[in-house]
Amino acid sequence: TNDAAVYLNSYTVSDVGTSEFPLAGQIYVQNLNVEQVKARIQEVLDEYLKETVLIVKLVNFNVTVLGEVRRPGQYKVYQSEINIFEALSMSGDLTEFAKRSDIRIVRQTKSGSEIITVDLERADILSSDYYYLKPNDIIYVEPLKIKQYGFATFPYALVFSSVSTALLLINFFK
């Protein structure tokens, strides 16, 4: 099948968790995974059609990237999955003040919000449950301590040139 056709022939889920399908009508799909949505639609369609073939895919979802990245914000993902590196890349990559060992992922679960810390400097991130992002995940990139204390923008050159100018003037007028 053509990937563009999937996006053109897709159905959105409303704010109240329903989606409108031909023949099937309005079906409640909120908080269901892709397989559960497929089963629910298939069940309704089987009443009207015989031997239907139904393909259900997640067409798009949002991830939010905040903190020490070049372009923080919410991003739409138009593929079935995205990993943490791809999401950070969408946001323009990490800044020079990003703490690569302290990246937080906030994920909504049935029991509430879950916050996990991942270390991008470790190879085991590739096998982590948090390598691939889920719909509505929030990535927060912690700043390095040097930025928190303001040393990154401290005008060292101005201070040193002022001190050296003062010493030069003192020696000149002695």
PDB file of C-alpha atoms in Angstrom:
ATOM      1  CA  THR A   1       0.000   0.000   0.000  1.00  0.00           C
ATOM      2  CA  ASN A   2       1.013   3.586  -0.555  1.00  0.00           C
ATOM      3  CA  ASP A   3       2.022   5.376   2.678  1.00  0.00           C
ATOM      4  CA  ALA A   4       0.414   8.634   1.519  1.00  0.00           C
ATOM      5  CA  ALA A   5      -2.918   6.833   1.094  1.00  0.00           C
ATOM      6  CA  VAL A   6      -2.835   5.822   4.753  1.00  0.00           C
ATOM      7  CA  TYR A   7      -2.766   9.487   5.794  1.00  0.00           C
ATOM      8  CA  LEU A   8      -5.411  10.529   3.272  1.00  0.00           C
ATOM      9  CA  ASN A   9      -7.800   7.750   4.333  1.00  0.00           C
ATOM     10  CA  SER A  10      -7.410   8.070   8.069  1.00  0.00           C
ATOM     11  CA  TYR A  11      -9.928   8.753  10.809  1.00  0.00           C
ATOM     12  CA  THR A  12      -9.275  11.059  13.727  1.00  0.00           C
ATOM     13  CA  VAL A  13     -10.291  10.510  17.312  1.00  0.00           C
ATOM     14  CA  SER A  14     -12.392  13.327  18.782  1.00  0.00           C
ATOM     15  CA  ASP A  15     -11.743  15.020  22.116  1.00  0.00           C
ATOM     16  CA  VAL A  16     -14.333  12.733  23.717  1.00  0.00           C
ATOM     17  CA  GLY A  17     -12.609   9.600  22.391  1.00  0.00           C
ATOM     18  CA  THR A  18     -14.866   8.626  19.501  1.00  0.00           C
ATOM     19  CA  SER A  19     -14.229   8.157  15.806  1.00  0.00           C
ATOM     20  CA  GLU A  20     -16.754   8.071  12.968  1.00  0.00           C
ATOM     21  CA  PHE A  21     -16.482   5.155  10.499  1.00  0.00           C
ATOM     22  CA  PRO A  22     -18.528   4.353   7.383  1.00  0.00           C
ATOM     23  CA  LEU A  23     -21.159   1.680   8.154  1.00  0.00           C
ATOM     24  CA  ALA A  24     -19.880   1.266  11.702  1.00  0.00           C
ATOM     25  CA  GLY A  25     -20.873   4.749  12.820  1.00  0.00           C
ATOM     26  CA  GLN A  26     -19.396   6.347  15.902  1.00  0.00           C
ATOM     27  CA  ILE A  27     -17.141   4.045  17.931  1.00  0.00           C
ATOM     28  CA  TYR A  28     -15.539   4.826  21.285  1.00  0.00           C
ATOM     29  CA  VAL A  29     -11.788   4.146  21.021  1.00  0.00           C
ATOM     30  CA  GLN A  30     -10.178   6.293  23.704  1.00  0.00           C
ATOM     31  CA  ASN A  31      -7.538   4.524  25.860  1.00  0.00           C
ATOM     32  CA  LEU A  32      -7.524   1.488  23.557  1.00  0.00           C
ATOM     33  CA  ASN A  33      -4.382   0.225  21.872  1.00  0.00           C
ATOM     34  CA  VAL A  34      -4.251  -0.374  18.110  1.00  0.00           C
ATOM     35  CA  GLU A  35      -5.212  -4.063  18.394  1.00  0.00           C
ATOM     36  CA  GLN A  36      -8.187  -3.290  20.640  1.00  0.00           C
ATOM     37  CA  VAL A  37      -9.407  -0.593  18.233  1.00  0.00           C
ATOM     38  CA  LYS A  38      -9.110  -3.035  15.340  1.00  0.00           C
ATOM     39  CA  ALA A  39     -11.107  -5.684  17.231  1.00  0.00           C
ATOM     40  CA  ARG A  40     -13.849  -3.209  18.138  1.00  0.00           C
ATOM     41  CA  ILE A  41     -14.234  -1.922  14.556  1.00  0.00           C
ATOM     42  CA  GLN A  42     -14.039  -5.454  13.137  1.00  0.00           C
ATOM     43  CA  GLU A  43     -16.812  -6.580  15.475  1.00  0.00           C
ATOM     44  CA  VAL A  44     -19.141  -3.825  14.235  1.00  0.00           C
ATOM     45  CA  LEU A  45     -18.237  -4.284  10.548  1.00  0.00           C
ATOM     46  CA  ASP A  46     -18.825  -8.052  10.713  1.00  0.00           C
ATOM     47  CA  GLU A  47     -22.520  -7.293  11.211  1.00  0.00           C
ATOM     48  CA  TYR A  48     -22.653  -5.650   7.759  1.00  0.00           C
ATOM     49  CA  LEU A  49     -19.852  -7.205   5.685  1.00  0.00           C
ATOM     50  CA  LYS A  50     -18.384 -10.670   5.220  1.00  0.00           C
ATOM     51  CA  GLU A  51     -14.678 -11.452   5.263  1.00  0.00           C
ATOM     52  CA  THR A  52     -13.544  -7.879   5.754  1.00  0.00           C
ATOM     53  CA  VAL A  53      -9.871  -7.058   5.907  1.00  0.00           C
ATOM     54  CA  LEU A  54      -9.153  -4.236   8.276  1.00  0.00           C
ATOM     55  CA  ILE A  55      -5.814  -2.508   8.805  1.00  0.00           C
ATOM     56  CA  VAL A  56      -5.506  -0.180  11.778  1.00  0.00           C
ATOM     57  CA  LYS A  57      -2.419   1.973  12.223  1.00  0.00           C
ATOM     58  CA  LEU A  58      -1.547   4.861  14.460  1.00  0.00           C
ATOM     59  CA  VAL A  59      -1.265   7.632  11.872  1.00  0.00           C
ATOM     60  CA  ASN A  60       0.184  10.385  14.047  1.00  0.00           C
ATOM     61  CA  PHE A  61       0.775  11.380  17.621  1.00  0.00           C
ATOM     62  CA  ASN A  62       2.412  14.147  19.629  1.00  0.00           C
ATOM     63  CA  VAL A  63       5.616  14.252  21.635  1.00  0.00           C
ATOM     64  CA  THR A  64       6.727  17.273  23.631  1.00  0.00           C
ATOM     65  CA  VAL A  65      10.401  18.183  24.020  1.00  0.00           C
ATOM     66  CA  LEU A  66      11.321  20.757  26.682  1.00  0.00           C
ATOM     67  CA  GLY A  67      14.399  22.038  28.497  1.00  0.00           C
ATOM     68  CA  GLU A  68      17.874  22.393  27.038  1.00  0.00           C
ATOM     69  CA  VAL A  69      17.033  21.896  23.369  1.00  0.00           C
ATOM     70  CA  ARG A  70      17.287  24.425  20.543  1.00  0.00           C
ATOM     71  CA  ARG A  71      13.556  24.458  19.656  1.00  0.00           C
ATOM     72  CA  PRO A  72      11.406  23.270  22.575  1.00  0.00           C
ATOM     73  CA  GLY A  73       7.811  22.482  21.743  1.00  0.00           C
ATOM     74  CA  GLN A  74       5.221  19.906  20.798  1.00  0.00           C
ATOM     75  CA  TYR A  75       5.906  17.873  17.667  1.00  0.00           C
ATOM     76  CA  LYS A  76       3.610  15.703  15.544  1.00  0.00           C
ATOM     77  CA  VAL A  77       4.985  12.301  14.619  1.00  0.00           C
ATOM     78  CA  TYR A  78       3.771  10.904  11.289  1.00  0.00           C
ATOM     79  CA  GLN A  79       5.179   7.408  11.582  1.00  0.00           C
ATOM     80  CA  SER A  80       4.277   4.394  13.674  1.00  0.00           C
ATOM     81  CA  GLU A  81       7.185   4.844  16.076  1.00  0.00           C
ATOM     82  CA  ILE A  82       9.912   7.308  16.976  1.00  0.00           C
ATOM     83  CA  ASN A  83      12.916   6.936  19.245  1.00  0.00           C
ATOM     84  CA  ILE A  84      14.272   9.467  21.720  1.00  0.00           C
ATOM     85  CA  PHE A  85      17.145  10.507  19.437  1.00  0.00           C
ATOM     86  CA  GLU A  86      14.762  11.236  16.556  1.00  0.00           C
ATOM     87  CA  ALA A  87      12.550  13.342  18.840  1.00  0.00           C
ATOM     88  CA  LEU A  88      15.543  15.325  20.104  1.00  0.00           C
ATOM     89  CA  SER A  89      16.632  15.810  16.512  1.00  0.00           C
ATOM     90  CA  MET A  90      13.191  17.230  15.628  1.00  0.00           C
ATOM     91  CA  SER A  91      13.702  19.837  18.351  1.00  0.00           C
ATOM     92  CA  GLY A  92      17.004  20.991  16.881  1.00  0.00           C
ATOM     93  CA  ASP A  93      19.198  18.798  19.110  1.00  0.00           C
ATOM     94  CA  LEU A  94      20.521  19.442  22.601  1.00  0.00           C
ATOM     95  CA  THR A  95      22.168  22.739  23.523  1.00  0.00           C
ATOM     96  CA  GLU A  96      25.739  22.881  24.810  1.00  0.00           C
ATOM     97  CA  PHE A  97      24.302  23.186  28.336  1.00  0.00           C
ATOM     98  CA  ALA A  98      22.218  19.994  28.178  1.00  0.00           C
ATOM     99  CA  LYS A  99      22.915  17.356  30.789  1.00  0.00           C
ATOM    100  CA  ARG A 100      23.022  14.284  28.541  1.00  0.00           C
ATOM    101  CA  SER A 101      23.054  11.929  31.507  1.00  0.00           C
ATOM    102  CA  ASP A 102      19.811  13.327  32.943  1.00  0.00           C
ATOM    103  CA  ILE A 103      16.981  13.226  30.408  1.00  0.00           C
ATOM    104  CA  ARG A 104      13.519  12.807  31.915  1.00  0.00           C
ATOM    105  CA  ILE A 105      10.627  11.141  30.138  1.00  0.00           C
ATOM    106  CA  VAL A 106       7.127  11.722  31.493  1.00  0.00           C
ATOM    107  CA  ARG A 107       4.735   9.022  30.316  1.00  0.00           C
ATOM    108  CA  GLN A 108       1.038   8.660  31.074  1.00  0.00           C
ATOM    109  CA  THR A 109       0.058   5.195  32.276  1.00  0.00           C
ATOM    110  CA  LYS A 110      -3.197   3.743  33.555  1.00  0.00           C
ATOM    111  CA  SER A 111      -2.027   4.399  37.115  1.00  0.00           C
ATOM    112  CA  GLY A 112      -0.986   8.021  36.455  1.00  0.00           C
ATOM    113  CA  SER A 113       2.174   9.782  35.345  1.00  0.00           C
ATOM    114  CA  GLU A 114       5.471   7.939  35.333  1.00  0.00           C
ATOM    115  CA  ILE A 115       8.776   9.842  35.314  1.00  0.00           C
ATOM    116  CA  ILE A 116      11.902   7.985  34.262  1.00  0.00           C
ATOM    117  CA  THR A 117      15.456   9.280  33.893  1.00  0.00           C
ATOM    118  CA  VAL A 118      17.538   8.057  30.963  1.00  0.00           C
ATOM    119  CA  ASP A 119      21.227   8.550  30.256  1.00  0.00           C
ATOM    120  CA  LEU A 120      21.973   9.203  26.588  1.00  0.00           C
ATOM    121  CA  GLU A 121      25.674   8.545  27.201  1.00  0.00           C
ATOM    122  CA  ARG A 122      25.059   4.873  27.985  1.00  0.00           C
ATOM    123  CA  ALA A 123      24.655   2.237  25.287  1.00  0.00           C
ATOM    124  CA  ASP A 124      21.920   0.410  27.228  1.00  0.00           C
ATOM    125  CA  ILE A 125      19.470   3.168  26.250  1.00  0.00           C
ATOM    126  CA  LEU A 126      19.085   1.263  22.967  1.00  0.00           C
ATOM    127  CA  SER A 127      17.508  -1.693  24.785  1.00  0.00           C
ATOM    128  CA  SER A 128      15.494   0.401  27.235  1.00  0.00           C
ATOM    129  CA  ASP A 129      11.690   0.416  27.328  1.00  0.00           C
ATOM    130  CA  TYR A 130      12.000   4.188  26.930  1.00  0.00           C
ATOM    131  CA  TYR A 131      14.085   4.191  23.740  1.00  0.00           C
ATOM    132  CA  TYR A 132      10.905   4.268  21.653  1.00  0.00           C
ATOM    133  CA  LEU A 133       8.482   6.992  22.635  1.00  0.00           C
ATOM    134  CA  LYS A 134       4.750   6.605  23.069  1.00  0.00           C
ATOM    135  CA  PRO A 135       1.970   9.046  22.201  1.00  0.00           C
ATOM    136  CA  ASN A 136       2.001  12.173  24.382  1.00  0.00           C
ATOM    137  CA  ASP A 137       5.375  11.441  25.993  1.00  0.00           C
ATOM    138  CA  ILE A 138       7.155  14.505  27.356  1.00  0.00           C
ATOM    139  CA  ILE A 139      10.950  14.703  27.185  1.00  0.00           C
ATOM    140  CA  TYR A 140      12.626  17.151  29.566  1.00  0.00           C
ATOM    141  CA  VAL A 141      16.348  17.837  29.175  1.00  0.00           C
ATOM    142  CA  GLU A 142      17.969  19.004  32.416  1.00  0.00           C
ATOM    143  CA  PRO A 143      20.489  21.878  32.255  1.00  0.00           C
ATOM    144  CA  LEU A 144      24.069  21.451  33.438  1.00  0.00           C
ATOM    145  CA  LYS A 145      24.898  23.000  36.832  1.00  0.00           C
ATOM    146  CA  ILE A 146      27.170  25.532  35.117  1.00  0.00           C
ATOM    147  CA  LYS A 147      24.119  27.103  33.478  1.00  0.00           C
ATOM    148  CA  GLN A 148      22.090  27.034  36.696  1.00  0.00           C
ATOM    149  CA  TYR A 149      24.757  29.104  38.447  1.00  0.00           C
ATOM    150  CA  GLY A 150      25.013  31.517  35.532  1.00  0.00           C
ATOM    151  CA  PHE A 151      28.708  30.868  34.882  1.00  0.00           C
ATOM    152  CA  ALA A 152      28.023  30.099  31.256  1.00  0.00           C
ATOM    153  CA  THR A 153      27.115  33.698  30.554  1.00  0.00           C
ATOM    154  CA  PHE A 154      29.405  35.331  33.132  1.00  0.00           C
ATOM    155  CA  PRO A 155      31.460  38.067  31.456  1.00  0.00           C
ATOM    156  CA  TYR A 156      34.954  36.837  32.386  1.00  0.00           C
ATOM    157  CA  ALA A 157      36.619  38.875  29.640  1.00  0.00           C
ATOM    158  CA  LEU A 158      35.078  42.098  30.927  1.00  0.00           C
ATOM    159  CA  VAL A 159      36.241  41.445  34.494  1.00  0.00           C
ATOM    160  CA  PHE A 160      39.795  40.524  33.457  1.00  0.00           C
ATOM    161  CA  SER A 161      40.136  43.484  31.096  1.00  0.00           C
ATOM    162  CA  SER A 162      38.809  45.867  33.787  1.00  0.00           C
ATOM    163  CA  VAL A 163      41.284  44.532  36.357  1.00  0.00           C
ATOM    164  CA  SER A 164      44.211  44.683  33.937  1.00  0.00           C
ATOM    165  CA  THR A 165      43.256  48.245  32.888  1.00  0.00           C
ATOM    166  CA  ALA A 166      43.037  49.318  36.532  1.00  0.00           C
ATOM    167  CA  LEU A 167      46.464  47.788  37.282  1.00  0.00           C
ATOM    168  CA  LEU A 168      47.931  49.477  34.204  1.00  0.00           C
ATOM    169  CA  LEU A 169      46.570  52.874  35.284  1.00  0.00           C
ATOM    170  CA  ILE A 170      47.863  52.406  38.848  1.00  0.00           C
ATOM    171  CA  ASN A 171      51.355  51.577  37.551  1.00  0.00           C
ATOM    172  CA  PHE A 172      51.255  54.441  35.028  1.00  0.00           C
ATOM    173  CA  PHE A 173      50.400  57.124  37.610  1.00  0.00           C
ATOM    174  CA  LYS A 174      52.877  55.940  40.297  1.00  0.00           C
TER     175      LYS A 174
END
